[in-house]
Amino acid sequence: MPLKIAVYPGSFDPVTYGHLDIIDRALKIFDGVIVAVARNSEKNSLFSVKERVKLLTEILEDRPVAKVDTFEGLLVDYVRQCEASVIIRGLRAVSDFEYEFQLAQMNRSITRDVETLFMMTSVPYSYLSSSIVKEVSMLNGPVDKLVPPKVKAALDAKFRG
Ligand code: COA
């Protein structure tokens, strides 16, 4: 049987425990998981792509993730280039559904070779987003339960370094 490789794409600005929860669960399902940072996101980012990849690489060091990578252009092109067949997305709340539905349908209309798999974000992280973490950290609030220590240190350096 061919290996089942999945791509978990996102902005990861920065990676949170919510993302790690999805990655850990995906690792139990797939033969390989590629974590891919989108280069052409329209979002204003706090961390550069290089910084985001470095943080992800350090944090995922002990996990059997196939690779941490970046991509530009169409996600489905990148997925096919990796010889992967699945896109993993986390769904936090009903509010995520509309956007994710649009994304998945558009990707499906481009190619039928790639499936999108949605995983329900675990309850403790269902209210989490990278933006809210950045806001709390900027205001010197506690983020210890939301992000790994390395991310907290990187946030501290950005806002108070
Ligand atoms: N737990 C907690 N938070 C989570 C989460 C989880 N499991 N999963 C996602 N989030 C948060 C993220 O932190 C992020 O927060 P933010 O908005 O405050 O930054 C938010 O949910 C959603 O971000 P993310 O999952 O990173 O997706 P995105 O919307 O930034 O990026 C891409 C989506 C990159 C996959 C999409 O834009 C894409 O495919 N781009 C490539 C171009 C393309 O192919 N376009 C056509 C597709 S139709």
PDB file of C-alpha atoms and ligand atoms in Angstrom:
ATOM      1  CA  MET A   1       0.000   0.000   0.000  1.00  0.00           C
ATOM      2  CA  PRO A   2       1.345   3.492  -0.779  1.00  0.00           C
ATOM      3  CA  LEU A   3       2.355   5.615   2.205  1.00  0.00           C
ATOM      4  CA  LYS A   4      -0.307   8.063   3.365  1.00  0.00           C
ATOM      5  CA  ILE A   5       1.292  11.468   3.655  1.00  0.00           C
ATOM      6  CA  ALA A   6      -0.641  14.451   4.983  1.00  0.00           C
ATOM      7  CA  VAL A   7       0.145  18.142   4.877  1.00  0.00           C
ATOM      8  CA  TYR A   8      -0.847  20.354   7.789  1.00  0.00           C
ATOM      9  CA  PRO A   9      -0.732  23.919   6.430  1.00  0.00           C
ATOM     10  CA  GLY A  10      -1.152  27.202   8.227  1.00  0.00           C
ATOM     11  CA  SER A  11       0.332  30.528   9.175  1.00  0.00           C
ATOM     12  CA  PHE A  12       1.695  29.321  12.542  1.00  0.00           C
ATOM     13  CA  ASP A  13       2.304  32.906  13.673  1.00  0.00           C
ATOM     14  CA  PRO A  14       3.168  31.521  16.180  1.00  0.00           C
ATOM     15  CA  VAL A  15       2.535  27.800  16.709  1.00  0.00           C
ATOM     16  CA  THR A  16       0.284  27.115  19.721  1.00  0.00           C
ATOM     17  CA  TYR A  17      -0.684  24.070  21.777  1.00  0.00           C
ATOM     18  CA  GLY A  18      -3.816  23.939  19.595  1.00  0.00           C
ATOM     19  CA  HIS A  19      -1.679  23.246  16.521  1.00  0.00           C
ATOM     20  CA  LEU A  20       0.427  20.704  18.426  1.00  0.00           C
ATOM     21  CA  ASP A  21      -2.725  18.877  19.496  1.00  0.00           C
ATOM     22  CA  ILE A  22      -3.733  18.462  15.839  1.00  0.00           C
ATOM     23  CA  ILE A  23      -0.194  17.432  14.813  1.00  0.00           C
ATOM     24  CA  ASP A  24       0.031  14.784  17.565  1.00  0.00           C
ATOM     25  CA  ARG A  25      -3.304  13.309  16.594  1.00  0.00           C
ATOM     26  CA  ALA A  26      -2.473  13.366  12.871  1.00  0.00           C
ATOM     27  CA  LEU A  27       0.794  11.543  13.580  1.00  0.00           C
ATOM     28  CA  LYS A  28      -1.281   8.622  14.884  1.00  0.00           C
ATOM     29  CA  ILE A  29      -3.221   8.373  11.628  1.00  0.00           C
ATOM     30  CA  PHE A  30      -0.716   9.064   8.857  1.00  0.00           C
ATOM     31  CA  ASP A  31       2.601   7.534   7.813  1.00  0.00           C
ATOM     32  CA  GLY A  32       4.011  11.020   7.409  1.00  0.00           C
ATOM     33  CA  VAL A  33       2.952  14.507   8.415  1.00  0.00           C
ATOM     34  CA  ILE A  34       4.424  17.591   6.754  1.00  0.00           C
ATOM     35  CA  VAL A  35       3.921  20.859   8.600  1.00  0.00           C
ATOM     36  CA  ALA A  36       3.863  23.643   6.007  1.00  0.00           C
ATOM     37  CA  VAL A  37       4.081  27.359   6.723  1.00  0.00           C
ATOM     38  CA  ALA A  38       2.279  29.475   4.113  1.00  0.00           C
ATOM     39  CA  ARG A  39       4.568  32.142   2.688  1.00  0.00           C
ATOM     40  CA  ASN A  40       1.952  34.118   0.853  1.00  0.00           C
ATOM     41  CA  SER A  41      -0.517  34.628   3.660  1.00  0.00           C
ATOM     42  CA  GLU A  42      -2.256  37.988   3.493  1.00  0.00           C
ATOM     43  CA  LYS A  43      -2.094  38.263   7.259  1.00  0.00           C
ATOM     44  CA  ASN A  44       0.245  40.773   8.877  1.00  0.00           C
ATOM     45  CA  SER A  45       2.632  38.549  10.717  1.00  0.00           C
ATOM     46  CA  LEU A  46       4.590  39.128  13.897  1.00  0.00           C
ATOM     47  CA  PHE A  47       7.174  36.444  13.171  1.00  0.00           C
ATOM     48  CA  SER A  48       8.978  36.119   9.841  1.00  0.00           C
ATOM     49  CA  VAL A  49       8.546  32.861   7.937  1.00  0.00           C
ATOM     50  CA  LYS A  50      12.113  31.966   8.938  1.00  0.00           C
ATOM     51  CA  GLU A  51      11.345  32.557  12.621  1.00  0.00           C
ATOM     52  CA  ARG A  52       8.133  30.524  12.416  1.00  0.00           C
ATOM     53  CA  VAL A  53       9.916  27.599  10.767  1.00  0.00           C
ATOM     54  CA  LYS A  54      12.703  27.748  13.362  1.00  0.00           C
ATOM     55  CA  LEU A  55      10.227  27.689  16.250  1.00  0.00           C
ATOM     56  CA  LEU A  56       8.251  24.823  14.710  1.00  0.00           C
ATOM     57  CA  THR A  57      11.422  22.840  13.983  1.00  0.00           C
ATOM     58  CA  GLU A  58      12.682  23.228  17.547  1.00  0.00           C
ATOM     59  CA  ILE A  59       9.320  22.410  19.115  1.00  0.00           C
ATOM     60  CA  LEU A  60       8.683  19.401  16.887  1.00  0.00           C
ATOM     61  CA  GLU A  61      12.223  18.072  17.346  1.00  0.00           C
ATOM     62  CA  ASP A  62      11.100  15.014  19.354  1.00  0.00           C
ATOM     63  CA  ARG A  63       8.111  14.192  17.197  1.00  0.00           C
ATOM     64  CA  PRO A  64       8.332  11.994  14.099  1.00  0.00           C
ATOM     65  CA  VAL A  65       7.162  14.769  11.782  1.00  0.00           C
ATOM     66  CA  ALA A  66       8.311  14.177   8.194  1.00  0.00           C
ATOM     67  CA  LYS A  67       9.421  17.798   7.762  1.00  0.00           C
ATOM     68  CA  VAL A  68       8.701  21.422   8.540  1.00  0.00           C
ATOM     69  CA  ASP A  69       8.552  23.285   5.275  1.00  0.00           C
ATOM     70  CA  THR A  70       7.219  26.428   3.622  1.00  0.00           C
ATOM     71  CA  PHE A  71       5.112  26.802   0.536  1.00  0.00           C
ATOM     72  CA  GLU A  72       4.045  29.513  -1.843  1.00  0.00           C
ATOM     73  CA  GLY A  73       1.252  29.505  -4.375  1.00  0.00           C
ATOM     74  CA  LEU A  74      -1.586  27.036  -4.446  1.00  0.00           C
ATOM     75  CA  LEU A  75      -1.739  24.649  -1.505  1.00  0.00           C
ATOM     76  CA  VAL A  76      -2.930  21.744  -3.666  1.00  0.00           C
ATOM     77  CA  ASP A  77       0.094  22.159  -5.960  1.00  0.00           C
ATOM     78  CA  TYR A  78       2.368  21.955  -2.957  1.00  0.00           C
ATOM     79  CA  VAL A  79       0.535  18.887  -1.637  1.00  0.00           C
ATOM     80  CA  ARG A  80       0.913  17.084  -4.954  1.00  0.00           C
ATOM     81  CA  GLN A  81       4.547  18.125  -5.179  1.00  0.00           C
ATOM     82  CA  CYS A  82       5.096  16.415  -1.795  1.00  0.00           C
ATOM     83  CA  GLU A  83       3.339  13.305  -3.120  1.00  0.00           C
ATOM     84  CA  ALA A  84       0.858  13.735  -0.307  1.00  0.00           C
ATOM     85  CA  SER A  85      -2.856  13.137  -0.695  1.00  0.00           C
ATOM     86  CA  VAL A  86      -4.437  14.740   2.360  1.00  0.00           C
ATOM     87  CA  ILE A  87      -4.701  18.258   3.781  1.00  0.00           C
ATOM     88  CA  ILE A  88      -5.352  18.398   7.513  1.00  0.00           C
ATOM     89  CA  ARG A  89      -7.251  21.310   8.990  1.00  0.00           C
ATOM     90  CA  GLY A  90      -8.377  21.877  12.550  1.00  0.00           C
ATOM     91  CA  LEU A  91     -11.929  23.015  13.215  1.00  0.00           C
ATOM     92  CA  ARG A  92     -12.292  24.996  16.416  1.00  0.00           C
ATOM     93  CA  ALA A  93     -15.885  26.151  16.352  1.00  0.00           C
ATOM     94  CA  VAL A  94     -18.842  26.495  14.033  1.00  0.00           C
ATOM     95  CA  SER A  95     -17.452  29.882  13.035  1.00  0.00           C
ATOM     96  CA  ASP A  96     -14.492  28.150  11.340  1.00  0.00           C
ATOM     97  CA  PHE A  97     -16.783  26.049   9.212  1.00  0.00           C
ATOM     98  CA  GLU A  98     -17.748  28.521   6.503  1.00  0.00           C
ATOM     99  CA  TYR A  99     -14.194  29.535   5.645  1.00  0.00           C
ATOM    100  CA  GLU A 100     -12.899  25.981   5.838  1.00  0.00           C
ATOM    101  CA  PHE A 101     -15.775  24.702   3.718  1.00  0.00           C
ATOM    102  CA  GLN A 102     -14.953  27.299   1.050  1.00  0.00           C
ATOM    103  CA  LEU A 103     -11.250  26.429   1.147  1.00  0.00           C
ATOM    104  CA  ALA A 104     -11.884  22.685   0.939  1.00  0.00           C
ATOM    105  CA  GLN A 105     -14.426  23.005  -1.873  1.00  0.00           C
ATOM    106  CA  MET A 106     -12.129  25.275  -3.859  1.00  0.00           C
ATOM    107  CA  ASN A 107      -9.217  22.885  -3.413  1.00  0.00           C
ATOM    108  CA  ARG A 108     -11.455  20.009  -4.462  1.00  0.00           C
ATOM    109  CA  SER A 109     -12.585  21.845  -7.537  1.00  0.00           C
ATOM    110  CA  ILE A 110      -8.927  22.279  -8.524  1.00  0.00           C
ATOM    111  CA  THR A 111      -8.047  18.631  -7.977  1.00  0.00           C
ATOM    112  CA  ARG A 112      -9.822  15.469  -6.921  1.00  0.00           C
ATOM    113  CA  ASP A 113      -6.513  13.837  -5.967  1.00  0.00           C
ATOM    114  CA  VAL A 114      -6.314  15.663  -2.643  1.00  0.00           C
ATOM    115  CA  GLU A 115      -8.737  15.200   0.244  1.00  0.00           C
ATOM    116  CA  THR A 116      -9.211  17.609   3.148  1.00  0.00           C
ATOM    117  CA  LEU A 117      -9.528  16.000   6.554  1.00  0.00           C
ATOM    118  CA  PHE A 118     -10.958  18.044   9.418  1.00  0.00           C
ATOM    119  CA  MET A 119     -10.086  17.308  13.009  1.00  0.00           C
ATOM    120  CA  MET A 120     -12.034  18.822  15.864  1.00  0.00           C
ATOM    121  CA  THR A 121      -9.688  20.891  17.980  1.00  0.00           C
ATOM    122  CA  SER A 122      -9.556  19.572  21.549  1.00  0.00           C
ATOM    123  CA  VAL A 123     -11.841  21.532  23.878  1.00  0.00           C
ATOM    124  CA  PRO A 124      -9.131  23.342  25.901  1.00  0.00           C
ATOM    125  CA  TYR A 125      -7.845  24.908  22.663  1.00  0.00           C
ATOM    126  CA  SER A 126     -11.149  25.564  20.945  1.00  0.00           C
ATOM    127  CA  TYR A 127     -11.045  29.276  21.834  1.00  0.00           C
ATOM    128  CA  LEU A 128      -7.385  29.655  20.941  1.00  0.00           C
ATOM    129  CA  SER A 129      -5.864  31.491  17.989  1.00  0.00           C
ATOM    130  CA  SER A 130      -2.410  32.811  17.271  1.00  0.00           C
ATOM    131  CA  SER A 131      -3.831  36.356  17.274  1.00  0.00           C
ATOM    132  CA  ILE A 132      -5.309  36.016  20.750  1.00  0.00           C
ATOM    133  CA  VAL A 133      -2.018  34.601  22.050  1.00  0.00           C
ATOM    134  CA  LYS A 134      -0.163  37.581  20.568  1.00  0.00           C
ATOM    135  CA  GLU A 135      -2.608  40.009  22.117  1.00  0.00           C
ATOM    136  CA  VAL A 136      -2.402  38.434  25.585  1.00  0.00           C
ATOM    137  CA  SER A 137       1.388  38.313  25.402  1.00  0.00           C
ATOM    138  CA  MET A 138       1.624  41.908  24.184  1.00  0.00           C
ATOM    139  CA  LEU A 139      -0.411  42.960  27.213  1.00  0.00           C
ATOM    140  CA  ASN A 140       1.900  40.907  29.440  1.00  0.00           C
ATOM    141  CA  GLY A 141      -0.802  38.350  30.267  1.00  0.00           C
ATOM    142  CA  PRO A 142      -0.190  34.634  30.951  1.00  0.00           C
ATOM    143  CA  VAL A 143       0.320  32.468  27.864  1.00  0.00           C
ATOM    144  CA  ASP A 144       2.010  29.482  29.556  1.00  0.00           C
ATOM    145  CA  LYS A 145      -0.996  27.214  29.046  1.00  0.00           C
ATOM    146  CA  LEU A 146      -1.407  28.283  25.406  1.00  0.00           C
ATOM    147  CA  VAL A 147       2.063  27.969  23.879  1.00  0.00           C
ATOM    148  CA  PRO A 148       5.277  25.991  24.507  1.00  0.00           C
ATOM    149  CA  PRO A 149       8.001  27.735  26.581  1.00  0.00           C
ATOM    150  CA  LYS A 150      10.106  28.457  23.457  1.00  0.00           C
ATOM    151  CA  VAL A 151       7.206  30.335  21.874  1.00  0.00           C
ATOM    152  CA  LYS A 152       6.581  32.251  25.088  1.00  0.00           C
ATOM    153  CA  ALA A 153      10.247  33.274  25.139  1.00  0.00           C
ATOM    154  CA  ALA A 154      10.058  34.359  21.496  1.00  0.00           C
ATOM    155  CA  LEU A 155       6.926  36.417  22.220  1.00  0.00           C
ATOM    156  CA  ASP A 156       8.599  38.021  25.247  1.00  0.00           C
ATOM    157  CA  ALA A 157      11.589  38.907  23.091  1.00  0.00           C
ATOM    158  CA  LYS A 158       9.332  40.515  20.444  1.00  0.00           C
ATOM    159  CA  PHE A 159       7.287  42.557  22.873  1.00  0.00           C
ATOM    160  CA  ARG A 160       9.700  43.224  25.685  1.00  0.00           C
ATOM    161  CA  GLY A 161      13.136  42.317  24.325  1.00  0.00           C
TER     162      GLY A 161
HETATM  163  N1  COA B   1      -6.009  25.239  17.695  1.00  0.00           N
HETATM  164  C1  COA B   1      -5.938  26.534  17.951  1.00  0.00           C
HETATM  165  N2  COA B   1      -5.894  27.482  16.991  1.00  0.00           N
HETATM  166  C2  COA B   1      -5.910  27.068  15.730  1.00  0.00           C
HETATM  167  C3  COA B   1      -5.985  25.724  15.389  1.00  0.00           C
HETATM  168  C4  COA B   1      -6.033  24.786  16.442  1.00  0.00           C
HETATM  169  N3  COA B   1      -6.121  23.496  16.208  1.00  0.00           N
HETATM  170  N4  COA B   1      -5.993  25.623  14.051  1.00  0.00           N
HETATM  171  C5  COA B   1      -5.935  26.867  13.574  1.00  0.00           C
HETATM  172  N5  COA B   1      -5.880  27.742  14.584  1.00  0.00           N
HETATM  173  C6  COA B   1      -5.846  29.180  14.474  1.00  0.00           C
HETATM  174  C7  COA B   1      -4.560  29.729  13.980  1.00  0.00           C
HETATM  175  O1  COA B   1      -3.687  30.044  15.037  1.00  0.00           O
HETATM  176  C8  COA B   1      -4.986  30.946  13.213  1.00  0.00           C
HETATM  177  O2  COA B   1      -5.114  32.047  14.094  1.00  0.00           O
HETATM  178  P1  COA B   1      -4.972  33.543  13.556  1.00  0.00           P
HETATM  179  O3  COA B   1      -6.064  33.740  12.544  1.00  0.00           O
HETATM  180  O4  COA B   1      -5.145  34.354  14.770  1.00  0.00           O
HETATM  181  O5  COA B   1      -3.598  33.637  12.951  1.00  0.00           O
HETATM  182  C9  COA B   1      -6.370  30.562  12.688  1.00  0.00           C
HETATM  183  O6  COA B   1      -6.791  29.508  13.482  1.00  0.00           O
HETATM  184  C10 COA B   1      -6.423  30.031  11.284  1.00  0.00           C
HETATM  185  O7  COA B   1      -5.173  29.965  10.780  1.00  0.00           O
HETATM  186  P2  COA B   1      -4.424  28.818  10.018  1.00  0.00           P
HETATM  187  O8  COA B   1      -4.881  27.457  10.356  1.00  0.00           O
HETATM  188  O9  COA B   1      -2.982  29.104  10.192  1.00  0.00           O
HETATM  189  O10 COA B   1      -4.914  29.067   8.590  1.00  0.00           O
HETATM  190  P3  COA B   1      -4.808  30.365   7.744  1.00  0.00           P
HETATM  191  O11 COA B   1      -6.195  30.779   7.502  1.00  0.00           O
HETATM  192  O12 COA B   1      -3.869  31.360   8.291  1.00  0.00           O
HETATM  193  O13 COA B   1      -4.104  29.781   6.453  1.00  0.00           O
HETATM  194  C11 COA B   1      -3.971  28.438   4.449  1.00  0.00           C
HETATM  195  C12 COA B   1      -4.803  28.991   5.593  1.00  0.00           C
HETATM  196  C13 COA B   1      -2.536  28.852   4.509  1.00  0.00           C
HETATM  197  C14 COA B   1      -4.028  26.943   4.555  1.00  0.00           C
HETATM  198  C15 COA B   1      -4.672  28.921   3.160  1.00  0.00           C
HETATM  199  O14 COA B   1      -4.705  30.320   3.142  1.00  0.00           O
HETATM  200  C16 COA B   1      -3.998  28.422   1.913  1.00  0.00           C
HETATM  201  O15 COA B   1      -4.165  27.306   1.538  1.00  0.00           O
HETATM  202  N6  COA B   1      -3.209  29.300   1.242  1.00  0.00           N
HETATM  203  C17 COA B   1      -2.498  28.935   0.037  1.00  0.00           C
HETATM  204  C18 COA B   1      -3.100  29.582  -1.195  1.00  0.00           C
HETATM  205  C19 COA B   1      -4.186  28.745  -1.782  1.00  0.00           C
HETATM  206  O16 COA B   1      -4.022  27.582  -2.126  1.00  0.00           O
HETATM  207  N7  COA B   1      -5.359  29.351  -1.913  1.00  0.00           N
HETATM  208  C20 COA B   1      -6.518  28.695  -2.473  1.00  0.00           C
HETATM  209  C21 COA B   1      -7.181  27.842  -1.479  1.00  0.00           C
HETATM  210  S1  COA B   1      -8.866  28.032  -1.676  1.00  0.00           S
END
